[in-house]
Amino acid sequence: MCIAPSKPSTLSTPQHHDDDIVEFLDDDEPPASQLTFDLAAMNFGSPAKAAIKPVKSLAPSSSAKSPTGRTKSTLRAGKRIDVVSEYQKRSAEKESLNLVVIGHVDAGKSTLMGHLLYLQGEVTEKVIRKHERDAQRIGKGSFAFAWVLDETGEERERGITMDVGVTKFETDHRRFTLLDAPGHRDFIPNMISGTAQADVAILVIDATTGEFEAGFLANGQTKEHALLARSLGVQQLVIAINKLDVVGWSEARFLEISEKLQEFLVKEAHFREQNLTFIPCSGFTGENLVRRSKKGSICNGSAVSSATVDATVARVLEEFEWYKGPTLIQTIDQLEAPPRA
Ligand code: GTP
Ligand code: MG
């Protein structure tokens, strides 16, 4: 797993394969904006939308046979794309943002984002169930969602992210390239290279008693990651106060962590207060990622079944009732791209 450099646009000159014939209508070199592009390779969005197939039959103007036996009319029916207007049209539809997920080791970054991708329909239940089975086989059952982003054998065996996991997903108004950074300090260089490409960030915090403190104090990565993100140009930060299931969805714990972090992020890391949003959630149960539990429909880790989750969901409705704010997905859907020089 590595940071994939954005693919260069693949300008495809006409190919004369038997099965996929595309030809420009004029003999002259067409203007650059009308070359035939492989839109899927340009990462314009979901492959289903991006795959523009050559239209094979416009009005036939000649019946001359080509060397392949096809009529000339078939050969002349290339689909032309005005790249500039297509790009503008799609850019106007949804803003594209690079989103890095950072935080102390084991804060739950990969689980949170793997679960979010699942809830957004980017990953199927079949895949999650397979991850769950395979993870259980090596004694790592709780990492099923993390395996969506932790793809290498070593990452899975060790239960840590080592390199930045990259994938794409969309919300109602945004198109995200997700960069899932490692929290372990041995892999800080990878975290930096991921964060350097980011427009916005989610800082994931483990709310478990003692774990927030470990991440926040001297040797933890919480402060280090926040400072690095700020110095690498990230201005907007969503702080996911995660694993709230472990602390009984405690409002007091959420407020305590939020206050300490806010003070540090504003005074020492120099984030603007209005650019910070604190969201309570559980990446494991899925609570408040995309929706809230409600009567008869509870966020319970979905594909994942575990005693911890089952015991926790029974109380969630009552204990998390205090929170009236937005979900994580609603929050990131409002993020703005920083102005480019
Ligand atoms: P690194 O990338 O190695 O820094 O770890 P990470 O931050 O990506 O954490 P990861 O997603 O690998 O999760 C670490 C452990 O925390 C796993 O056992 C997860 O199941 C568990 N975990 C993550 N989120 C939650 C949560 O919301 N609640 C509970 N109870 N456990 C969680
Ligand atoms: Mg991880």
GROMACS .gro file of N, CA, C and O in nm, residues 165-275:
model
  444
  165GLY      N    1  -0.281   0.449   0.353
  165GLY     CA    2  -0.381   0.383   0.268
  165GLY      C    3  -0.458   0.489   0.190
  165GLY      O    4  -0.499   0.589   0.248
  166VAL      N    5  -0.472   0.466   0.062
  166VAL     CA    6  -0.538   0.567  -0.021
  166VAL      C    7  -0.661   0.508  -0.089
  166VAL      O    8  -0.656   0.399  -0.145
  167THR      N    9  -0.770   0.580  -0.083
  167THR     CA   10  -0.889   0.539  -0.157
  167THR      C   11  -0.976   0.662  -0.182
  167THR      O   12  -0.943   0.771  -0.137
  168LYS      N   13  -1.084   0.642  -0.253
  168LYS     CA   14  -1.170   0.756  -0.286
  168LYS      C   15  -1.312   0.730  -0.240
  168LYS      O   16  -1.356   0.616  -0.240
  169PHE      N   17  -1.382   0.834  -0.203
  169PHE     CA   18  -1.525   0.821  -0.175
  169PHE      C   19  -1.590   0.957  -0.192
  169PHE      O   20  -1.522   1.059  -0.202
  170GLU      N   21  -1.723   0.953  -0.199
  170GLU     CA   22  -1.797   1.078  -0.221
  170GLU      C   23  -1.901   1.098  -0.113
  170GLU      O   24  -1.956   1.003  -0.059
  171THR      N   25  -1.926   1.224  -0.082
  171THR     CA   26  -2.040   1.259   0.002
  171THR      C   27  -2.136   1.337  -0.089
  171THR      O   28  -2.113   1.348  -0.210
  172ASP      N   29  -2.240   1.395  -0.032
  172ASP     CA   30  -2.338   1.464  -0.117
  172ASP      C   31  -2.277   1.576  -0.200
  172ASP      O   32  -2.312   1.596  -0.315
  173HIS      N   33  -2.183   1.651  -0.139
  173HIS     CA   34  -2.128   1.769  -0.207
  173HIS      C   35  -1.978   1.765  -0.228
  173HIS      O   36  -1.920   1.863  -0.276
  174ARG      N   37  -1.913   1.661  -0.188
  174ARG     CA   38  -1.768   1.655  -0.198
  174ARG      C   39  -1.722   1.522  -0.257
  174ARG      O   40  -1.789   1.419  -0.243
  175ARG      N   41  -1.605   1.529  -0.318
  175ARG     CA   42  -1.540   1.408  -0.370
  175ARG      C   43  -1.406   1.400  -0.296
  175ARG      O   44  -1.324   1.491  -0.309
  176PHE      N   45  -1.386   1.296  -0.219
  176PHE     CA   46  -1.268   1.288  -0.134
  176PHE      C   47  -1.168   1.185  -0.184
  176PHE      O   48  -1.206   1.076  -0.226
  177THR      N   49  -1.041   1.223  -0.173
  177THR     CA   50  -0.935   1.124  -0.178
  177THR      C   51  -0.891   1.107  -0.033
  177THR      O   52  -0.845   1.201   0.030
  178LEU      N   53  -0.911   0.988   0.017
  178LEU     CA   54  -0.884   0.959   0.158
  178LEU      C   55  -0.741   0.907   0.175
  178LEU      O   56  -0.697   0.818   0.103
  179LEU      N   57  -0.671   0.965   0.271
  179LEU     CA   58  -0.535   0.920   0.303
  179LEU      C   59  -0.535   0.875   0.449
  179LEU      O   60  -0.547   0.958   0.540
  180ASP      N   61  -0.526   0.746   0.471
  180ASP     CA   62  -0.529   0.692   0.607
  180ASP      C   63  -0.385   0.678   0.658
  180ASP      O   64  -0.312   0.587   0.618
  181ALA      N   65  -0.345   0.770   0.746
  181ALA     CA   66  -0.204   0.775   0.789
  181ALA      C   67  -0.177   0.677   0.903
  181ALA      O   68  -0.268   0.645   0.981
  182PRO      N   69  -0.052   0.633   0.916
  182PRO     CA   70  -0.018   0.549   1.031
  182PRO      C   71   0.002   0.635   1.156
  182PRO      O   72   0.050   0.748   1.147
  183GLY      N   73  -0.034   0.579   1.272
  183GLY     CA   74  -0.016   0.653   1.397
  183GLY      C   75   0.115   0.619   1.466
  183GLY      O   76   0.169   0.701   1.542
  184HIS      N   77   0.167   0.501   1.439
  184HIS     CA   78   0.289   0.457   1.507
  184HIS      C   79   0.405   0.550   1.472
  184HIS      O   80   0.426   0.582   1.356
  185ARG      N   81   0.483   0.585   1.577
  185ARG     CA   82   0.588   0.685   1.553
  185ARG      C   83   0.697   0.638   1.456
  185ARG      O   84   0.762   0.719   1.392
  186ASP      N   85   0.713   0.506   1.442
  186ASP     CA   86   0.814   0.457   1.346
  186ASP      C   87   0.780   0.497   1.202
  186ASP      O   88   0.867   0.495   1.115
  187PHE      N   89   0.653   0.528   1.180
  187PHE     CA   90   0.612   0.555   1.041
  187PHE      C   91   0.574   0.702   1.019
  187PHE      O   92   0.502   0.736   0.925
  188ILE      N   93   0.628   0.788   1.103
  188ILE     CA   94   0.602   0.931   1.090
  188ILE      C   95   0.635   0.985   0.950
  188ILE      O   96   0.560   1.066   0.894
  189PRO      N   97   0.745   0.941   0.888
  189PRO     CA   98   0.772   0.992   0.752
  189PRO      C   99   0.656   0.965   0.656
  189PRO      O  100   0.623   1.049   0.572
  190ASN      N  101   0.593   0.848   0.669
  190ASN     CA  102   0.478   0.818   0.582
  190ASN      C  103   0.360   0.908   0.615
  190ASN      O  104   0.288   0.954   0.525
  191MET      N  105   0.341   0.931   0.744
  191MET     CA  106   0.232   1.021   0.786
  191MET      C  107   0.255   1.160   0.726
  191MET      O  108   0.162   1.224   0.676
  192ILE      N  109   0.380   1.205   0.730
  192ILE     CA  110   0.411   1.338   0.678
  192ILE      C  111   0.385   1.345   0.527
  192ILE      O  112   0.325   1.441   0.478
  193SER      N  113   0.427   1.243   0.455
  193SER     CA  114   0.407   1.251   0.310
  193SER      C  115   0.258   1.248   0.276
  193SER      O  116   0.216   1.312   0.179
  194GLY      N  117   0.179   1.177   0.354
  194GLY     CA  118   0.035   1.178   0.332
  194GLY      C  119  -0.026   1.314   0.365
  194GLY      O  120  -0.105   1.369   0.289
  195THR      N  121   0.015   1.368   0.479
  195THR     CA  122  -0.044   1.494   0.525
  195THR      C  123  -0.004   1.610   0.434
  195THR      O  124  -0.081   1.706   0.417
  196ALA      N  125   0.115   1.601   0.377
  196ALA     CA  126   0.160   1.708   0.287
  196ALA      C  127   0.069   1.721   0.166
  196ALA      O  128   0.064   1.826   0.102
  197GLN      N  129  -0.003   1.614   0.133
  197GLN     CA  130  -0.093   1.619   0.017
  197GLN      C  131  -0.237   1.658   0.054
  197GLN      O  132  -0.323   1.666  -0.032
  198ALA      N  133  -0.258   1.678   0.184
  198ALA     CA  134  -0.397   1.693   0.230
  198ALA      C  135  -0.446   1.838   0.228
  198ALA      O  136  -0.369   1.931   0.252
  199ASP      N  137  -0.574   1.853   0.203
  199ASP     CA  138  -0.639   1.985   0.215
  199ASP      C  139  -0.701   2.001   0.354
  199ASP      O  140  -0.704   2.110   0.409
  200VAL      N  141  -0.756   1.891   0.404
  200VAL     CA  142  -0.827   1.893   0.532
  200VAL      C  143  -0.793   1.763   0.607
  200VAL      O  144  -0.740   1.670   0.546
  201ALA      N  145  -0.821   1.762   0.737
  201ALA     CA  146  -0.784   1.643   0.815
  201ALA      C  147  -0.890   1.606   0.916
  201ALA      O  148  -0.964   1.691   0.965
  202ILE      N  149  -0.893   1.476   0.946
  202ILE     CA  150  -0.969   1.427   1.062
  202ILE      C  151  -0.864   1.381   1.163
  202ILE      O  152  -0.779   1.297   1.131
  203LEU      N  153  -0.870   1.438   1.283
  203LEU     CA  154  -0.782   1.395   1.391
  203LEU      C  155  -0.864   1.301   1.479
  203LEU      O  156  -0.965   1.341   1.536
  204VAL      N  157  -0.821   1.175   1.485
  204VAL     CA  158  -0.898   1.075   1.560
  204VAL      C  159  -0.839   1.062   1.701
  204VAL      O  160  -0.718   1.047   1.718
  205ILE      N  161  -0.929   1.067   1.800
  205ILE     CA  162  -0.888   1.062   1.941
  205ILE      C  163  -0.954   0.941   2.007
  205ILE      O  164  -1.074   0.919   1.992
  206ASP      N  165  -0.875   0.864   2.078
  206ASP     CA  166  -0.929   0.752   2.156
  206ASP      C  167  -0.977   0.806   2.291
  206ASP      O  168  -0.896   0.854   2.372
  207ALA      N  169  -1.109   0.798   2.314
  207ALA     CA  170  -1.166   0.856   2.437
  207ALA      C  171  -1.150   0.766   2.559
  207ALA      O  172  -1.180   0.806   2.671
  208THR      N  173  -1.100   0.644   2.538
  208THR     CA  174  -1.086   0.549   2.649
  208THR      C  175  -1.004   0.611   2.762
  208THR      O  176  -0.905   0.680   2.735
  209THR      N  177  -1.044   0.582   2.886
  209THR     CA  178  -0.973   0.636   3.001
  209THR      C  179  -0.826   0.593   2.995
  209THR      O  180  -0.795   0.476   2.980
  210GLY      N  181  -0.739   0.690   3.002
  210GLY     CA  182  -0.595   0.663   2.997
  210GLY      C  183  -0.539   0.669   2.856
  210GLY      O  184  -0.424   0.706   2.836
  211GLU      N  185  -0.620   0.636   2.757
  211GLU     CA  186  -0.570   0.633   2.619
  211GLU      C  187  -0.562   0.774   2.559
  211GLU      O  188  -0.468   0.808   2.488
  212PHE      N  189  -0.665   0.855   2.586
  212PHE     CA  190  -0.656   0.993   2.540
  212PHE      C  191  -0.533   1.059   2.601
  212PHE      O  192  -0.455   1.126   2.532
  213GLU      N  193  -0.514   1.036   2.731
  213GLU     CA  194  -0.402   1.096   2.804
  213GLU      C  195  -0.269   1.049   2.744
  213GLU      O  196  -0.178   1.129   2.722
  214ALA      N  197  -0.259   0.919   2.714
  214ALA     CA  198  -0.134   0.866   2.658
  214ALA      C  199  -0.104   0.930   2.522
  214ALA      O  200   0.012   0.959   2.490
  215GLY      N  201  -0.207   0.953   2.445
  215GLY     CA  202  -0.186   1.012   2.313
  215GLY      C  203  -0.157   1.161   2.320
  215GLY      O  204  -0.086   1.216   2.236
  216PHE      N  205  -0.210   1.224   2.425
  216PHE     CA  206  -0.202   1.370   2.433
  216PHE      C  207  -0.075   1.417   2.504
  216PHE      O  208  -0.023   1.523   2.476
  217LEU      N  209  -0.026   1.334   2.596
  217LEU     CA  210   0.089   1.379   2.674
  217LEU      C  211   0.220   1.354   2.600
  217LEU      O  212   0.220   1.309   2.486
  218ALA      N  213   0.327   1.383   2.670
  218ALA     CA  214   0.463   1.391   2.615
  218ALA      C  215   0.493   1.306   2.490
  218ALA      O  216   0.519   1.362   2.384
  219ASN      N  217   0.483   1.174   2.503
  219ASN     CA  218   0.529   1.091   2.392
  219ASN      C  219   0.421   1.052   2.292
  219ASN      O  220   0.446   0.976   2.199
  220GLY      N  221   0.301   1.102   2.314
  220GLY     CA  222   0.192   1.064   2.225
  220GLY      C  223   0.200   1.135   2.090
  220GLY      O  224   0.269   1.236   2.074
  221GLN      N  225   0.126   1.079   1.996
  221GLN     CA  226   0.130   1.137   1.860
  221GLN      C  227   0.020   1.239   1.835
  221GLN      O  228   0.019   1.304   1.731
  222THR      N  229  -0.074   1.255   1.929
  222THR     CA  230  -0.186   1.347   1.901
  222THR      C  231  -0.136   1.489   1.873
  222THR      O  232  -0.169   1.548   1.770
  223LYS      N  233  -0.054   1.541   1.967
  223LYS     CA  234  -0.006   1.678   1.948
  223LYS      C  235   0.088   1.687   1.828
  223LYS      O  236   0.080   1.782   1.749
  224GLU      N  237   0.175   1.587   1.818
  224GLU     CA  238   0.273   1.588   1.708
  224GLU      C  239   0.201   1.589   1.572
  224GLU      O  240   0.235   1.668   1.483
  225HIS      N  241   0.100   1.506   1.558
  225HIS     CA  242   0.028   1.500   1.430
  225HIS      C  243  -0.046   1.631   1.403
  225HIS      O  244  -0.047   1.679   1.289
  226ALA      N  245  -0.106   1.688   1.508
  226ALA     CA  246  -0.179   1.813   1.487
  226ALA      C  247  -0.083   1.925   1.446
  226ALA      O  248  -0.111   2.003   1.353
  227LEU      N  249   0.031   1.930   1.512
  227LEU     CA  250   0.130   2.035   1.478
  227LEU      C  251   0.184   2.015   1.336
  227LEU      O  252   0.199   2.111   1.260
  228LEU      N  253   0.210   1.890   1.302
  228LEU     CA  254   0.261   1.862   1.166
  228LEU      C  255   0.156   1.901   1.062
  228LEU      O  256   0.188   1.964   0.961
  229ALA      N  257   0.031   1.864   1.089
  229ALA     CA  258  -0.076   1.896   0.992
  229ALA      C  259  -0.084   2.046   0.972
  229ALA      O  260  -0.092   2.095   0.858
  230ARG      N  261  -0.080   2.120   1.083
  230ARG     CA  262  -0.091   2.266   1.073
  230ARG      C  263   0.027   2.323   0.995
  230ARG      O  264   0.010   2.409   0.909
  231SER      N  265   0.148   2.274   1.026
  231SER     CA  266   0.264   2.332   0.957
  231SER      C  267   0.270   2.287   0.811
  231SER      O  268   0.336   2.352   0.729
  232LEU      N  269   0.200   2.180   0.777
  232LEU     CA  270   0.198   2.137   0.637
  232LEU      C  271   0.080   2.199   0.561
  232LEU      O  272   0.050   2.160   0.448
  233GLY      N  273   0.012   2.293   0.625
  233GLY     CA  274  -0.088   2.372   0.552
  233GLY      C  275  -0.232   2.334   0.574
  233GLY      O  276  -0.322   2.392   0.513
  234VAL      N  277  -0.258   2.235   0.661
  234VAL     CA  278  -0.398   2.198   0.688
  234VAL      C  279  -0.457   2.304   0.780
  234VAL      O  280  -0.400   2.337   0.884
  235GLN      N  281  -0.572   2.357   0.741
  235GLN     CA  282  -0.635   2.462   0.823
  235GLN      C  283  -0.763   2.415   0.890
  235GLN      O  284  -0.801   2.467   0.993
  236GLN      N  285  -0.830   2.321   0.825
  236GLN     CA  286  -0.957   2.274   0.882
  236GLN      C  287  -0.941   2.135   0.939
  236GLN      O  288  -0.891   2.044   0.872
  237LEU      N  289  -0.985   2.121   1.062
  237LEU     CA  290  -0.965   1.996   1.133
  237LEU      C  291  -1.098   1.951   1.192
  237LEU      O  292  -1.164   2.027   1.263
  238VAL      N  293  -1.133   1.827   1.161
  238VAL     CA  294  -1.248   1.766   1.229
  238VAL      C  295  -1.188   1.672   1.333
  238VAL      O  296  -1.103   1.590   1.301
  239ILE      N  297  -1.229   1.689   1.458
  239ILE     CA  298  -1.173   1.605   1.564
  239ILE      C  299  -1.278   1.499   1.600
  239ILE      O  300  -1.384   1.532   1.654
  240ALA      N  301  -1.248   1.374   1.563
  240ALA     CA  302  -1.341   1.265   1.593
  240ALA      C  303  -1.306   1.208   1.729
  240ALA      O  304  -1.201   1.144   1.745
  241ILE      N  305  -1.389   1.235   1.828
  241ILE     CA  306  -1.368   1.179   1.962
  241ILE      C  307  -1.426   1.038   1.957
  241ILE      O  308  -1.547   1.018   1.967
  242ASN      N  309  -1.337   0.943   1.937
  242ASN     CA  310  -1.374   0.807   1.898
  242ASN      C  311  -1.377   0.712   2.019
  242ASN      O  312  -1.331   0.748   2.127
  243LYS      N  313  -1.428   0.592   1.995
  243LYS     CA  314  -1.439   0.487   2.098
  243LYS      C  315  -1.527   0.534   2.213
  243LYS      O  316  -1.504   0.497   2.329
  244LEU      N  317  -1.624   0.618   2.183
  244LEU     CA  318  -1.712   0.667   2.290
  244LEU      C  319  -1.797   0.554   2.348
  244LEU      O  320  -1.851   0.566   2.458
  245ASP      N  321  -1.809   0.445   2.271
  245ASP     CA  322  -1.881   0.327   2.324
  245ASP      C  323  -1.811   0.272   2.449
  245ASP      O  324  -1.876   0.220   2.539
  246VAL      N  325  -1.680   0.287   2.451
  246VAL     CA  326  -1.604   0.231   2.563
  246VAL      C  327  -1.626   0.309   2.693
  246VAL      O  328  -1.614   0.256   2.802
  247VAL      N  329  -1.661   0.437   2.680
  247VAL     CA  330  -1.681   0.519   2.801
  247VAL      C  331  -1.829   0.551   2.821
  247VAL      O  332  -1.865   0.656   2.877
  248GLY      N  333  -1.913   0.459   2.775
  248GLY     CA  334  -2.057   0.473   2.799
  248GLY      C  335  -2.116   0.599   2.738
  248GLY      O  336  -2.210   0.658   2.792
  249TRP      N  337  -2.062   0.643   2.627
  249TRP     CA  338  -2.113   0.760   2.554
  249TRP      C  339  -2.118   0.884   2.644
  249TRP      O  340  -2.207   0.967   2.633
  250SER      N  341  -2.017   0.895   2.728
  250SER     CA  342  -2.018   0.998   2.832
  250SER      C  343  -2.001   1.139   2.775
  250SER      O  344  -1.900   1.171   2.711
  251GLU      N  345  -2.098   1.223   2.802
  251GLU     CA  346  -2.090   1.363   2.759
  251GLU      C  347  -1.977   1.433   2.833
  251GLU      O  348  -1.903   1.514   2.775
  252ALA      N  349  -1.961   1.399   2.961
  252ALA     CA  350  -1.857   1.463   3.041
  252ALA      C  351  -1.719   1.434   2.981
  252ALA      O  352  -1.634   1.523   2.972
  253ARG      N  353  -1.697   1.309   2.939
  253ARG     CA  354  -1.568   1.272   2.881
  253ARG      C  355  -1.547   1.344   2.747
  253ARG      O  356  -1.440   1.393   2.717
  254PHE      N  357  -1.654   1.351   2.669
  254PHE     CA  358  -1.645   1.421   2.540
  254PHE      C  359  -1.607   1.568   2.562
  254PHE      O  360  -1.518   1.622   2.495
  255LEU      N  361  -1.671   1.632   2.658
  255LEU     CA  362  -1.644   1.774   2.684
  255LEU      C  363  -1.503   1.795   2.741
  255LEU      O  364  -1.432   1.887   2.702
  256GLU      N  365  -1.463   1.705   2.828
  256GLU     CA  366  -1.330   1.717   2.888
  256GLU      C  367  -1.222   1.710   2.779
  256GLU      O  368  -1.132   1.795   2.772
  257ILE      N  369  -1.234   1.611   2.692
  257ILE     CA  370  -1.135   1.594   2.585
  257ILE      C  371  -1.140   1.711   2.487
  257ILE      O  372  -1.037   1.768   2.448
  258SER      N  373  -1.261   1.752   2.451
  258SER     CA  374  -1.276   1.861   2.355
  258SER      C  375  -1.213   1.990   2.407
  258SER      O  376  -1.144   2.062   2.333
  259GLU      N  377  -1.235   2.019   2.536
  259GLU     CA  378  -1.180   2.143   2.592
  259GLU      C  379  -1.028   2.142   2.593
  259GLU      O  380  -0.964   2.239   2.553
  260LYS      N  381  -0.971   2.029   2.635
  260LYS     CA  382  -0.824   2.021   2.639
  260LYS      C  383  -0.766   2.034   2.498
  260LYS      O  384  -0.666   2.103   2.477
  261LEU      N  385  -0.829   1.966   2.406
  261LEU     CA  386  -0.777   1.971   2.268
  261LEU      C  387  -0.793   2.109   2.208
  261LEU      O  388  -0.702   2.160   2.141
  262GLN      N  389  -0.908   2.168   2.230
  262GLN     CA  390  -0.931   2.300   2.171
  262GLN      C  391  -0.827   2.401   2.218
  262GLN      O  392  -0.775   2.479   2.139
  263GLU      N  393  -0.797   2.396   2.347
  263GLU     CA  394  -0.698   2.489   2.401
  263GLU      C  395  -0.563   2.469   2.332
  263GLU      O  396  -0.499   2.564   2.288
  264PHE      N  397  -0.523   2.343   2.320
  264PHE     CA  398  -0.396   2.315   2.255
  264PHE      C  399  -0.398   2.354   2.106
  264PHE      O  400  -0.306   2.418   2.056
  265LEU      N  401  -0.505   2.315   2.039
  265LEU     CA  402  -0.509   2.336   1.893
  265LEU      C  403  -0.512   2.485   1.858
  265LEU      O  404  -0.452   2.527   1.758
  266VAL      N  405  -0.580   2.564   1.941
  266VAL     CA  406  -0.589   2.707   1.911
  266VAL      C  407  -0.463   2.780   1.957
  266VAL      O  408  -0.400   2.854   1.881
  267LYS      N  409  -0.423   2.753   2.082
  267LYS     CA  410  -0.313   2.833   2.138
  267LYS      C  411  -0.176   2.787   2.090
  267LYS      O  412  -0.088   2.868   2.067
  268GLU      N  413  -0.157   2.656   2.078
  268GLU     CA  414  -0.023   2.609   2.042
  268GLU      C  415  -0.008   2.569   1.896
  268GLU      O  416   0.096   2.587   1.836
  269ALA      N  417  -0.114   2.512   1.840
  269ALA     CA  418  -0.101   2.469   1.700
  269ALA      C  419  -0.152   2.577   1.603
  269ALA      O  420  -0.135   2.567   1.482
  270HIS      N  421  -0.215   2.680   1.659
  270HIS     CA  422  -0.261   2.796   1.582
  270HIS      C  423  -0.365   2.764   1.475
  270HIS      O  424  -0.365   2.822   1.367
  271PHE      N  425  -0.452   2.672   1.510
  271PHE     CA  426  -0.572   2.654   1.427
  271PHE      C  427  -0.672   2.762   1.468
  271PHE      O  428  -0.676   2.804   1.584
  272ARG      N  429  -0.754   2.804   1.375
  272ARG     CA  430  -0.862   2.896   1.411
  272ARG      C  431  -0.976   2.817   1.475
  272ARG      O  432  -1.013   2.711   1.422
  273GLU      N  433  -1.029   2.877   1.578
  273GLU     CA  434  -1.134   2.806   1.653
  273GLU      C  435  -1.251   2.768   1.561
  273GLU      O  436  -1.307   2.658   1.572
  274GLN      N  437  -1.284   2.858   1.469
  274GLN     CA  438  -1.400   2.830   1.382
  274GLN      C  439  -1.370   2.720   1.280
  274GLN      O  440  -1.461   2.673   1.212
  275ASN      N  441  -1.243   2.681   1.268
  275ASN     CA  442  -1.208   2.573   1.176
  275ASN      C  443  -1.195   2.437   1.244
  275ASN      O  444  -1.144   2.342   1.186
   0.00000   0.00000   0.00000
